[in-house]
PDB file of N, CA and C in Angstrom:
ATOM      1  N   UNK A  13    -163.494-148.426 -56.438  1.00 59.00           N
ATOM      2  CA  UNK A  13    -164.650-149.287 -56.264  1.00 59.00           C
ATOM      3  C   UNK A  13    -165.823-148.499 -55.674  1.00 59.00           C
ATOM      4  N   UNK A  14    -165.568-147.639 -54.683  1.00 64.00           N
ATOM      5  CA  UNK A  14    -166.619-146.846 -54.050  1.00 64.00           C
ATOM      6  C   UNK A  14    -167.200-145.861 -55.048  1.00 64.00           C
ATOM      7  N   UNK A  15    -166.364-145.313 -55.899  1.00 69.00           N
ATOM      8  CA  UNK A  15    -166.832-144.356 -56.905  1.00 69.00           C
ATOM      9  C   UNK A  15    -167.751-145.060 -57.901  1.00 69.00           C
ATOM     10  N   UNK A  16    -167.405-146.280 -58.271  1.00 72.00           N
ATOM     11  CA  UNK A  16    -168.217-147.052 -59.203  1.00 72.00           C
ATOM     12  C   UNK A  16    -169.586-147.385 -58.582  1.00 72.00           C
ATOM     13  N   UNK A  17    -169.613-147.741 -57.305  1.00 72.00           N
ATOM     14  CA  UNK A  17    -170.877-148.041 -56.619  1.00 72.00           C
ATOM     15  C   UNK A  17    -171.750-146.799 -56.526  1.00 72.00           C
ATOM     16  N   UNK A  18    -171.136-145.672 -56.241  1.00 70.00           N
ATOM     17  CA  UNK A  18    -171.885-144.420 -56.151  1.00 70.00           C
ATOM     18  C   UNK A  18    -172.464-144.047 -57.514  1.00 70.00           C
ATOM     19  N   UNK A  19    -171.698-144.261 -58.579  1.00 78.00           N
ATOM     20  CA  UNK A  19    -172.168-143.958 -59.925  1.00 78.00           C
ATOM     21  C   UNK A  19    -173.338-144.865 -60.298  1.00 78.00           C
ATOM     22  N   UNK A  20    -173.231-146.139 -59.974  1.00 71.00           N
ATOM     23  CA  UNK A  20    -174.311-147.075 -60.267  1.00 71.00           C
ATOM     24  C   UNK A  20    -175.569-146.723 -59.464  1.00 71.00           C
ATOM     25  N   UNK A  21    -175.366-146.325 -58.222  1.00 69.00           N
ATOM     26  CA  UNK A  21    -176.492-145.940 -57.382  1.00 69.00           C
ATOM     27  C   UNK A  21    -177.196-144.698 -57.941  1.00 69.00           C
ATOM     28  N   UNK A  22    -176.410-143.720 -58.334  1.00 69.00           N
ATOM     29  CA  UNK A  22    -176.987-142.509 -58.932  1.00 69.00           C
ATOM     30  C   UNK A  22    -177.708-142.828 -60.242  1.00 69.00           C
ATOM     31  N   UNK A  23    -177.132-143.693 -61.045  1.00 72.00           N
ATOM     32  CA  UNK A  23    -177.759-144.087 -62.301  1.00 72.00           C
ATOM     33  C   UNK A  23    -179.091-144.808 -62.039  1.00 72.00           C
ATOM     34  N   UNK A  24    -179.082-145.698 -61.036  1.00 73.00           N
ATOM     35  CA  UNK A  24    -180.308-146.419 -60.691  1.00 73.00           C
ATOM     36  C   UNK A  24    -181.379-145.444 -60.191  1.00 73.00           C
ATOM     37  N   UNK A  25    -181.003-144.477 -59.357  1.00 68.00           N
ATOM     38  CA  UNK A  25    -181.955-143.481 -58.867  1.00 68.00           C
ATOM     39  C   UNK A  25    -182.500-142.624 -60.014  1.00 68.00           C
ATOM     40  N   UNK A  26    -181.625-142.247 -60.917  1.00 70.00           N
ATOM     41  CA  UNK A  26    -182.037-141.446 -62.065  1.00 70.00           C
ATOM     42  C   UNK A  26    -183.052-142.208 -62.921  1.00 70.00           C
ATOM     43  N   UNK A  27    -182.776-143.465 -63.195  1.00 70.00           N
ATOM     44  CA  UNK A  27    -183.705-144.287 -63.973  1.00 70.00           C
ATOM     45  C   UNK A  27    -185.036-144.458 -63.236  1.00 70.00           C
ATOM     46  N   UNK A  28    -184.972-144.622 -61.918  1.00 70.00           N
ATOM     47  CA  UNK A  28    -186.183-144.766 -61.115  1.00 70.00           C
ATOM     48  C   UNK A  28    -187.039-143.502 -61.220  1.00 70.00           C
ATOM     49  N   UNK A  29    -186.437-142.327 -61.089  1.00 68.00           N
ATOM     50  CA  UNK A  29    -187.177-141.074 -61.152  1.00 68.00           C
ATOM     51  C   UNK A  29    -187.755-140.820 -62.546  1.00 68.00           C
ATOM     52  N   UNK A  30    -187.020-141.197 -63.578  1.00 73.00           N
ATOM     53  CA  UNK A  30    -187.528-141.038 -64.949  1.00 73.00           C
ATOM     54  C   UNK A  30    -188.736-141.938 -65.157  1.00 73.00           C
ATOM     55  N   UNK A  31    -188.635-143.187 -64.700  1.00 66.00           N
ATOM     56  CA  UNK A  31    -189.760-144.118 -64.838  1.00 66.00           C
ATOM     57  C   UNK A  31    -190.965-143.620 -64.037  1.00 66.00           C
ATOM     58  N   UNK A  32    -190.732-143.107 -62.849  1.00 66.00           N
ATOM     59  CA  UNK A  32    -191.814-142.600 -61.998  1.00 66.00           C
ATOM     60  C   UNK A  32    -192.484-141.391 -62.649  1.00 66.00           C
ATOM     61  N   UNK A  33    -191.694-140.498 -63.208  1.00 60.00           N
ATOM     62  CA  UNK A  33    -192.241-139.291 -63.844  1.00 60.00           C
ATOM     63  C   UNK A  33    -193.085-139.653 -65.060  1.00 60.00           C
ATOM     64  N   UNK A  34    -192.636-140.587 -65.878  1.00 55.00           N
ATOM     65  CA  UNK A  34    -193.422-140.964 -67.058  1.00 55.00           C
ATOM     66  C   UNK A  34    -194.692-141.686 -66.639  1.00 55.00           C
ATOM     67  N   UNK A  35    -194.637-142.462 -65.564  1.00 48.00           N
ATOM     68  CA  UNK A  35    -195.827-143.137 -65.046  1.00 48.00           C
ATOM     69  C   UNK A  35    -196.834-142.107 -64.538  1.00 48.00           C
ATOM     70  N   UNK A  36    -196.381-141.096 -63.799  1.00 44.00           N
ATOM     71  CA  UNK A  36    -197.257-140.039 -63.290  1.00 44.00           C
ATOM     72  C   UNK A  36    -197.894-139.262 -64.435  1.00 44.00           C
ATOM     73  N   UNK A  37    -197.120-139.004 -65.486  1.00 43.00           N
ATOM     74  CA  UNK A  37    -197.647-138.262 -66.627  1.00 43.00           C
ATOM     75  C   UNK A  37    -198.762-139.054 -67.297  1.00 43.00           C
ATOM     76  N   UNK A  38    -198.593-140.373 -67.426  1.00 42.00           N
ATOM     77  CA  UNK A  38    -199.638-141.196 -68.024  1.00 42.00           C
ATOM     78  C   UNK A  38    -200.888-141.211 -67.155  1.00 42.00           C
ATOM     79  N   UNK A  39    -200.727-141.255 -65.844  1.00 36.00           N
ATOM     80  CA  UNK A  39    -201.874-141.251 -64.936  1.00 36.00           C
ATOM     81  C   UNK A  39    -202.606-139.928 -65.036  1.00 36.00           C
ATOM     82  N   UNK A  40    -201.887-138.792 -65.060  1.00 37.00           N
ATOM     83  CA  UNK A  40    -202.525-137.486 -65.193  1.00 37.00           C
ATOM     84  C   UNK A  40    -203.274-137.386 -66.512  1.00 37.00           C
ATOM     85  N   UNK A  41    -202.692-137.919 -67.589  1.00 38.00           N
ATOM     86  CA  UNK A  41    -203.337-137.882 -68.888  1.00 38.00           C
ATOM     87  C   UNK A  41    -204.637-138.679 -68.856  1.00 38.00           C
ATOM     88  N   UNK A  42    -204.625-139.844 -68.225  1.00 34.00           N
ATOM     89  CA  UNK A  42    -205.827-140.651 -68.118  1.00 34.00           C
ATOM     90  C   UNK A  42    -206.881-139.922 -67.295  1.00 34.00           C
ATOM     91  N   UNK A  43    -206.496-139.313 -66.182  1.00 33.00           N
ATOM     92  CA  UNK A  43    -207.448-138.593 -65.343  1.00 33.00           C
ATOM     93  C   UNK A  43    -208.087-137.448 -66.118  1.00 33.00           C
ATOM     94  N   UNK A  44    -207.297-136.747 -66.916  1.00 33.00           N
ATOM     95  CA  UNK A  44    -207.807-135.636 -67.700  1.00 33.00           C
ATOM     96  C   UNK A  44    -208.852-136.129 -68.686  1.00 33.00           C
ATOM     97  N   UNK A  45    -208.565-137.239 -69.368  1.00 33.00           N
ATOM     98  CA  UNK A  45    -209.516-137.772 -70.334  1.00 33.00           C
ATOM     99  C   UNK A  45    -210.777-138.269 -69.644  1.00 33.00           C
ATOM    100  N   UNK A  46    -210.646-138.846 -68.474  1.00 34.00           N
ATOM    101  CA  UNK A  46    -211.815-139.352 -67.770  1.00 34.00           C
ATOM    102  C   UNK A  46    -212.738-138.219 -67.335  1.00 34.00           C
ATOM    103  N   UNK A  47    -212.194-137.034 -67.105  1.00 36.00           N
ATOM    104  CA  UNK A  47    -213.038-135.901 -66.747  1.00 36.00           C
ATOM    105  C   UNK A  47    -213.810-135.397 -67.955  1.00 36.00           C
ATOM    106  N   UNK A  48    -213.245-135.587 -69.140  1.00 45.00           N
ATOM    107  CA  UNK A  48    -213.875-135.087 -70.349  1.00 45.00           C
ATOM    108  C   UNK A  48    -214.899-136.085 -70.888  1.00 45.00           C
ATOM    109  N   UNK A  49    -214.693-137.370 -70.614  1.00 47.00           N
ATOM    110  CA  UNK A  49    -215.591-138.397 -71.136  1.00 47.00           C
ATOM    111  C   UNK A  49    -216.954-138.268 -70.469  1.00 47.00           C
ATOM    112  N   UNK A  50    -218.011-138.245 -71.279  1.00 46.00           N
ATOM    113  CA  UNK A  50    -219.368-138.093 -70.763  1.00 46.00           C
ATOM    114  C   UNK A  50    -220.294-139.059 -71.486  1.00 46.00           C
ATOM    115  N   UNK A  51    -221.466-139.253 -70.905  1.00 52.00           N
ATOM    116  CA  UNK A  51    -222.521-140.009 -71.559  1.00 52.00           C
ATOM    117  C   UNK A  51    -222.334-141.510 -71.491  1.00 52.00           C
ATOM    118  N   UNK A  52    -223.393-142.240 -71.802  1.00 58.00           N
ATOM    119  CA  UNK A  52    -223.331-143.688 -71.722  1.00 58.00           C
ATOM    120  C   UNK A  52    -222.477-144.318 -72.819  1.00 58.00           C
ATOM    121  N   UNK A  53    -222.281-143.627 -73.939  1.00 54.00           N
ATOM    122  CA  UNK A  53    -221.483-144.214 -75.007  1.00 54.00           C
ATOM    123  C   UNK A  53    -220.011-143.833 -74.916  1.00 54.00           C
ATOM    124  N   UNK A  54    -219.596-143.177 -73.830  1.00 55.00           N
ATOM    125  CA  UNK A  54    -218.195-142.937 -73.489  1.00 55.00           C
ATOM    126  C   UNK A  54    -217.395-142.267 -74.605  1.00 55.00           C
ATOM    127  N   UNK A  55    -217.909-141.174 -75.169  1.00 56.00           N
ATOM    128  CA  UNK A  55    -217.137-140.470 -76.196  1.00 56.00           C
ATOM    129  C   UNK A  55    -216.724-139.098 -75.670  1.00 56.00           C
ATOM    130  N   UNK A  56    -215.688-138.546 -76.269  1.00 56.00           N
ATOM    131  CA  UNK A  56    -215.199-137.240 -75.858  1.00 56.00           C
ATOM    132  C   UNK A  56    -216.093-136.160 -76.456  1.00 56.00           C
ATOM    133  N   UNK A  57    -216.526-135.239 -75.608  1.00 58.00           N
ATOM    134  CA  UNK A  57    -217.391-134.162 -76.050  1.00 58.00           C
ATOM    135  C   UNK A  57    -216.763-132.816 -75.740  1.00 58.00           C
ATOM    136  N   UNK A  58    -216.943-131.824 -76.622  1.00 65.00           N
ATOM    137  CA  UNK A  58    -216.409-130.508 -76.323  1.00 65.00           C
ATOM    138  C   UNK A  58    -217.220-129.834 -75.218  1.00 65.00           C
ATOM    139  N   UNK A  59    -216.603-128.897 -74.538  1.00 76.00           N
ATOM    140  CA  UNK A  59    -217.289-128.166 -73.476  1.00 76.00           C
ATOM    141  C   UNK A  59    -218.237-127.147 -74.089  1.00 76.00           C
ATOM    142  N   UNK A  60    -219.473-127.099 -73.589  1.00 82.00           N
ATOM    143  CA  UNK A  60    -220.474-126.127 -74.028  1.00 82.00           C
ATOM    144  C   UNK A  60    -220.972-125.393 -72.796  1.00 82.00           C
ATOM    145  N   UNK A  61    -220.973-124.058 -72.846  1.00 90.00           N
ATOM    146  CA  UNK A  61    -221.453-123.244 -71.732  1.00 90.00           C
ATOM    147  C   UNK A  61    -222.982-123.167 -71.812  1.00 90.00           C
ATOM    148  N   UNK A  62    -223.652-124.174 -71.258  1.00 92.00           N
ATOM    149  CA  UNK A  62    -225.115-124.289 -71.360  1.00 92.00           C
ATOM    150  C   UNK A  62    -225.836-123.097 -70.742  1.00 92.00           C
ATOM    151  N   UNK A  63    -225.386-122.632 -69.599  1.00 93.00           N
ATOM    152  CA  UNK A  63    -226.066-121.527 -68.933  1.00 93.00           C
ATOM    153  C   UNK A  63    -226.133-120.276 -69.775  1.00 93.00           C
ATOM    154  N   UNK A  64    -225.019-119.887 -70.328  1.00 93.00           N
ATOM    155  CA  UNK A  64    -224.959-118.676 -71.142  1.00 93.00           C
ATOM    156  C   UNK A  64    -225.757-118.840 -72.431  1.00 93.00           C
ATOM    157  N   UNK A  65    -225.583-119.973 -73.107  1.00 94.00           N
ATOM    158  CA  UNK A  65    -226.283-120.192 -74.370  1.00 94.00           C
ATOM    159  C   UNK A  65    -227.797-120.287 -74.175  1.00 94.00           C
ATOM    160  N   UNK A  66    -228.229-120.950 -73.098  1.00 95.00           N
ATOM    161  CA  UNK A  66    -229.669-121.068 -72.843  1.00 95.00           C
ATOM    162  C   UNK A  66    -230.280-119.733 -72.439  1.00 95.00           C
ATOM    163  N   UNK A  67    -229.526-118.901 -71.769  1.00 95.00           N
ATOM    164  CA  UNK A  67    -230.026-117.578 -71.404  1.00 95.00           C
ATOM    165  C   UNK A  67    -230.305-116.759 -72.664  1.00 95.00           C
ATOM    166  N   UNK A  68    -229.417-116.849 -73.638  1.00 94.00           N
ATOM    167  CA  UNK A  68    -229.624-116.151 -74.914  1.00 94.00           C
ATOM    168  C   UNK A  68    -230.798-116.772 -75.661  1.00 94.00           C
ATOM    169  N   UNK A  69    -230.839-118.100 -75.697  1.00 95.00           N
ATOM    170  CA  UNK A  69    -231.895-118.806 -76.424  1.00 95.00           C
ATOM    171  C   UNK A  69    -233.286-118.457 -75.875  1.00 95.00           C
ATOM    172  N   UNK A  70    -233.408-118.322 -74.578  1.00 96.00           N
ATOM    173  CA  UNK A  70    -234.710-118.104 -73.929  1.00 96.00           C
ATOM    174  C   UNK A  70    -234.997-116.644 -73.596  1.00 96.00           C
ATOM    175  N   UNK A  71    -234.167-115.725 -74.076  1.00 95.00           N
ATOM    176  CA  UNK A  71    -234.310-114.317 -73.693  1.00 95.00           C
ATOM    177  C   UNK A  71    -235.634-113.700 -74.137  1.00 95.00           C
ATOM    178  N   UNK A  72    -236.224-114.132 -75.245  1.00 95.00           N
ATOM    179  CA  UNK A  72    -237.481-113.564 -75.736  1.00 95.00           C
ATOM    180  C   UNK A  72    -238.682-114.456 -75.457  1.00 95.00           C
ATOM    181  N   UNK A  73    -238.476-115.544 -74.741  1.00 95.00           N
ATOM    182  CA  UNK A  73    -239.553-116.491 -74.468  1.00 95.00           C
ATOM    183  C   UNK A  73    -240.560-115.888 -73.489  1.00 95.00           C
ATOM    184  N   UNK A  74    -241.839-116.283 -73.604  1.00 95.00           N
ATOM    185  CA  UNK A  74    -242.865-115.761 -72.699  1.00 95.00           C
ATOM    186  C   UNK A  74    -242.686-116.270 -71.277  1.00 95.00           C
ATOM    187  N   UNK A  75    -242.068-117.442 -71.119  1.00 95.00           N
ATOM    188  CA  UNK A  75    -241.782-118.012 -69.791  1.00 95.00           C
ATOM    189  C   UNK A  75    -240.292-118.358 -69.735  1.00 95.00           C
ATOM    190  N   UNK A  76    -239.444-117.353 -69.543  1.00 95.00           N
ATOM    191  CA  UNK A  76    -237.991-117.580 -69.653  1.00 95.00           C
ATOM    192  C   UNK A  76    -237.432-118.578 -68.640  1.00 95.00           C
ATOM    193  N   UNK A  77    -237.978-118.652 -67.428  1.00 95.00           N
ATOM    194  CA  UNK A  77    -237.451-119.601 -66.442  1.00 95.00           C
ATOM    195  C   UNK A  77    -237.720-121.044 -66.845  1.00 95.00           C
ATOM    196  N   UNK A  78    -238.931-121.317 -67.332  1.00 95.00           N
ATOM    197  CA  UNK A  78    -239.285-122.661 -67.785  1.00 95.00           C
ATOM    198  C   UNK A  78    -238.442-123.022 -69.007  1.00 95.00           C
ATOM    199  N   UNK A  79    -238.312-122.077 -69.917  1.00 95.00           N
ATOM    200  CA  UNK A  79    -237.506-122.292 -71.123  1.00 95.00           C
ATOM    201  C   UNK A  79    -236.052-122.584 -70.782  1.00 95.00           C
ATOM    202  N   UNK A  80    -235.484-121.811 -69.867  1.00 96.00           N
ATOM    203  CA  UNK A  80    -234.085-121.984 -69.498  1.00 96.00           C
ATOM    204  C   UNK A  80    -233.855-123.336 -68.832  1.00 96.00           C
ATOM    205  N   UNK A  81    -234.790-123.776 -68.007  1.00 95.00           N
ATOM    206  CA  UNK A  81    -234.652-125.083 -67.347  1.00 95.00           C
ATOM    207  C   UNK A  81    -234.685-126.213 -68.380  1.00 95.00           C
ATOM    208  N   UNK A  82    -235.638-126.151 -69.321  1.00 95.00           N
ATOM    209  CA  UNK A  82    -235.737-127.179 -70.360  1.00 95.00           C
ATOM    210  C   UNK A  82    -234.515-127.137 -71.266  1.00 95.00           C
ATOM    211  N   UNK A  83    -234.085-125.951 -71.609  1.00 95.00           N
ATOM    212  CA  UNK A  83    -232.911-125.797 -72.464  1.00 95.00           C
ATOM    213  C   UNK A  83    -231.662-126.362 -71.790  1.00 95.00           C
ATOM    214  N   UNK A  84    -231.526-126.114 -70.497  1.00 94.00           N
ATOM    215  CA  UNK A  84    -230.379-126.639 -69.758  1.00 94.00           C
ATOM    216  C   UNK A  84    -230.350-128.148 -69.742  1.00 94.00           C
ATOM    217  N   UNK A  85    -231.522-128.783 -69.587  1.00 94.00           N
ATOM    218  CA  UNK A  85    -231.602-130.243 -69.629  1.00 94.00           C
ATOM    219  C   UNK A  85    -231.196-130.764 -71.004  1.00 94.00           C
ATOM    220  N   UNK A  86    -231.730-130.142 -72.034  1.00 94.00           N
ATOM    221  CA  UNK A  86    -231.413-130.566 -73.400  1.00 94.00           C
ATOM    222  C   UNK A  86    -229.933-130.355 -73.714  1.00 94.00           C
ATOM    223  N   UNK A  87    -229.387-129.247 -73.273  1.00 93.00           N
ATOM    224  CA  UNK A  87    -227.972-128.954 -73.512  1.00 93.00           C
ATOM    225  C   UNK A  87    -227.082-129.969 -72.804  1.00 93.00           C
ATOM    226  N   UNK A  88    -227.431-130.309 -71.563  1.00 92.00           N
ATOM    227  CA  UNK A  88    -226.617-131.272 -70.816  1.00 92.00           C
ATOM    228  C   UNK A  88    -226.641-132.648 -71.477  1.00 92.00           C
ATOM    229  N   UNK A  89    -227.781-133.038 -72.005  1.00 92.00           N
ATOM    230  CA  UNK A  89    -227.894-134.358 -72.633  1.00 92.00           C
ATOM    231  C   UNK A  89    -227.307-134.386 -74.035  1.00 92.00           C
ATOM    232  N   UNK A  90    -227.533-133.331 -74.814  1.00 92.00           N
ATOM    233  CA  UNK A  90    -227.137-133.322 -76.224  1.00 92.00           C
ATOM    234  C   UNK A  90    -225.858-132.544 -76.494  1.00 92.00           C
ATOM    235  N   UNK A  91    -225.408-131.770 -75.486  1.00 91.00           N
ATOM    236  CA  UNK A  91    -224.194-130.970 -75.620  1.00 91.00           C
ATOM    237  C   UNK A  91    -224.291-129.981 -76.782  1.00 91.00           C
ATOM    238  N   UNK A  92    -225.457-129.369 -76.918  1.00 92.00           N
ATOM    239  CA  UNK A  92    -225.678-128.442 -78.019  1.00 92.00           C
ATOM    240  C   UNK A  92    -226.862-127.536 -77.695  1.00 92.00           C
ATOM    241  N   UNK A  93    -226.802-126.286 -78.132  1.00 94.00           N
ATOM    242  CA  UNK A  93    -227.922-125.343 -78.071  1.00 94.00           C
ATOM    243  C   UNK A  93    -227.980-124.663 -79.436  1.00 94.00           C
ATOM    244  N   UNK A  94    -229.145-124.680 -80.103  1.00 94.00           N
ATOM    245  CA  UNK A  94    -229.243-124.052 -81.422  1.00 94.00           C
ATOM    246  C   UNK A  94    -229.007-122.547 -81.348  1.00 94.00           C
ATOM    247  N   UNK A  95    -228.503-121.956 -82.402  1.00 93.00           N
ATOM    248  CA  UNK A  95    -228.286-120.507 -82.410  1.00 93.00           C
ATOM    249  C   UNK A  95    -229.606-119.758 -82.516  1.00 93.00           C
ATOM    250  N   UNK A  96    -229.632-118.544 -82.026  1.00 93.00           N
ATOM    251  CA  UNK A  96    -230.820-117.701 -82.111  1.00 93.00           C
ATOM    252  C   UNK A  96    -231.780-117.928 -80.963  1.00 93.00           C
ATOM    253  N   UNK A  97    -232.920-117.212 -81.015  1.00 93.00           N
ATOM    254  CA  UNK A  97    -233.901-117.306 -79.944  1.00 93.00           C
ATOM    255  C   UNK A  97    -235.015-118.295 -80.251  1.00 93.00           C
ATOM    256  N   UNK A  98    -235.136-118.734 -81.498  1.00 90.00           N
ATOM    257  CA  UNK A  98    -236.126-119.766 -81.855  1.00 90.00           C
ATOM    258  C   UNK A  98    -235.702-120.409 -83.169  1.00 90.00           C
ATOM    259  N   UNK A  99    -236.310-121.564 -83.448  1.00 91.00           N
ATOM    260  CA  UNK A  99    -235.991-122.268 -84.690  1.00 91.00           C
ATOM    261  C   UNK A  99    -234.599-122.875 -84.656  1.00 91.00           C
ATOM    262  N   UNK A 100    -234.098-123.255 -85.794  1.00 92.00           N
ATOM    263  CA  UNK A 100    -232.743-123.804 -85.986  1.00 92.00           C
ATOM    264  C   UNK A 100    -232.485-125.074 -85.177  1.00 92.00           C
ATOM    265  N   UNK A 101    -233.539-125.776 -84.748  1.00 91.00           N
ATOM    266  CA  UNK A 101    -233.360-126.956 -83.907  1.00 91.00           C
ATOM    267  C   UNK A 101    -232.591-128.061 -84.614  1.00 91.00           C
ATOM    268  N   UNK A 102    -232.692-128.134 -85.932  1.00 91.00           N
ATOM    269  CA  UNK A 102    -232.025-129.197 -86.691  1.00 91.00           C
ATOM    270  C   UNK A 102    -230.501-129.100 -86.625  1.00 91.00           C
ATOM    271  N   UNK A 103    -229.984-127.933 -86.228  1.00 92.00           N
ATOM    272  CA  UNK A 103    -228.533-127.750 -86.108  1.00 92.00           C
ATOM    273  C   UNK A 103    -227.948-128.710 -85.069  1.00 92.00           C
ATOM    274  N   UNK A 104    -228.700-129.000 -84.019  1.00 92.00           N
ATOM    275  CA  UNK A 104    -228.216-129.859 -82.940  1.00 92.00           C
ATOM    276  C   UNK A 104    -228.458-131.344 -83.182  1.00 92.00           C
ATOM    277  N   UNK A 105    -229.123-131.689 -84.257  1.00 90.00           N
ATOM    278  CA  UNK A 105    -229.298-133.099 -84.583  1.00 90.00           C
ATOM    279  C   UNK A 105    -230.493-133.746 -83.897  1.00 90.00           C
ATOM    280  N   UNK A 106    -230.572-135.052 -84.048  1.00 93.00           N
ATOM    281  CA  UNK A 106    -231.729-135.809 -83.569  1.00 93.00           C
ATOM    282  C   UNK A 106    -231.862-135.797 -82.057  1.00 93.00           C
ATOM    283  N   UNK A 107    -230.771-135.775 -81.338  1.00 92.00           N
ATOM    284  CA  UNK A 107    -230.839-135.767 -79.879  1.00 92.00           C
ATOM    285  C   UNK A 107    -231.694-134.606 -79.405  1.00 92.00           C
ATOM    286  N   UNK A 108    -231.459-133.440 -79.947  1.00 92.00           N
ATOM    287  CA  UNK A 108    -232.167-132.229 -79.530  1.00 92.00           C
ATOM    288  C   UNK A 108    -233.587-132.195 -80.080  1.00 92.00           C
ATOM    289  N   UNK A 109    -233.765-132.560 -81.337  1.00 92.00           N
ATOM    290  CA  UNK A 109    -235.088-132.446 -81.962  1.00 92.00           C
ATOM    291  C   UNK A 109    -236.043-133.550 -81.530  1.00 92.00           C
ATOM    292  N   UNK A 110    -235.541-134.717 -81.184  1.00 93.00           N
ATOM    293  CA  UNK A 110    -236.414-135.855 -80.860  1.00 93.00           C
ATOM    294  C   UNK A 110    -236.773-135.968 -79.381  1.00 93.00           C
ATOM    295  N   UNK A 111    -236.185-135.156 -78.513  1.00 93.00           N
ATOM    296  CA  UNK A 111    -236.492-135.248 -77.091  1.00 93.00           C
ATOM    297  C   UNK A 111    -237.905-134.722 -76.838  1.00 93.00           C
ATOM    298  N   UNK A 112    -238.711-135.509 -76.108  1.00 94.00           N
ATOM    299  CA  UNK A 112    -240.115-135.172 -75.861  1.00 94.00           C
ATOM    300  C   UNK A 112    -240.395-135.065 -74.367  1.00 94.00           C
ATOM    301  N   UNK A 113    -241.462-134.305 -74.027  1.00 92.00           N
ATOM    302  CA  UNK A 113    -241.929-134.221 -72.645  1.00 92.00           C
ATOM    303  C   UNK A 113    -242.812-135.438 -72.363  1.00 92.00           C
ATOM    304  N   UNK A 114    -243.323-135.541 -71.138  1.00 94.00           N
ATOM    305  CA  UNK A 114    -244.238-136.628 -70.806  1.00 94.00           C
ATOM    306  C   UNK A 114    -245.535-136.507 -71.595  1.00 94.00           C
ATOM    307  N   UNK A 115    -245.877-135.310 -72.014  1.00 94.00           N
ATOM    308  CA  UNK A 115    -247.072-135.071 -72.831  1.00 94.00           C
ATOM    309  C   UNK A 115    -246.814-135.261 -74.319  1.00 94.00           C
ATOM    310  N   UNK A 116    -245.665-135.808 -74.675  1.00 95.00           N
ATOM    311  CA  UNK A 116    -245.248-136.088 -76.052  1.00 95.00           C
ATOM    312  C   UNK A 116    -245.132-134.811 -76.901  1.00 95.00           C
ATOM    313  N   UNK A 117    -244.775-133.701 -76.246  1.00 93.00           N
ATOM    314  CA  UNK A 117    -244.500-132.449 -76.949  1.00 93.00           C
ATOM    315  C   UNK A 117    -242.984-132.279 -77.013  1.00 93.00           C
ATOM    316  N   UNK A 118    -242.484-131.489 -77.968  1.00 92.00           N
ATOM    317  CA  UNK A 118    -241.037-131.264 -78.018  1.00 92.00           C
ATOM    318  C   UNK A 118    -240.534-130.613 -76.719  1.00 92.00           C
ATOM    319  N   UNK A 119    -239.488-131.186 -76.137  1.00 93.00           N
ATOM    320  CA  UNK A 119    -238.971-130.699 -74.862  1.00 93.00           C
ATOM    321  C   UNK A 119    -238.058-129.491 -75.041  1.00 93.00           C
ATOM    322  N   UNK A 120    -237.232-129.547 -76.048  1.00 93.00           N
ATOM    323  CA  UNK A 120    -236.169-128.554 -76.196  1.00 93.00           C
ATOM    324  C   UNK A 120    -236.650-127.328 -76.949  1.00 93.00           C
ATOM    325  N   UNK A 121    -236.387-126.145 -76.381  1.00 91.00           N
ATOM    326  CA  UNK A 121    -236.827-124.892 -77.025  1.00 91.00           C
ATOM    327  C   UNK A 121    -235.979-124.552 -78.239  1.00 91.00           C
TER     328      UNK A 121
END
C-alpha cells in the first residue's frame, strides 16, 4: 500500500512539473513575440540595424549629422533604409517616401 501511494505521489509530481514546464514555455514564447511586435498596427517586423544603415546612407551628404538623425527617425518608423547614398526611396514603400517635414518637404533622405 505504501509503495502504491509513493508511486501515485511521484506520478502526480511528474505530471505537475510537466504541466508547469509547458506553461512556462508558452509564457516565454509570448514574451518573445511581444518584444518583436512594434507599431500601432501590432505586426511582426524584422530587425533592421538603423544606425549602421543610416551611416552608410548619409556618408556623402553635405550635412551628415542632420541626415543621420532624419534617417534614423524614418528607419524607426518604417523599418527600412533604401540602399545606396541617394535615390532608391521607392524601395521602402509609401511609409518612407510619403513622410514630410513641418515645411512639407520630404523628411527621409
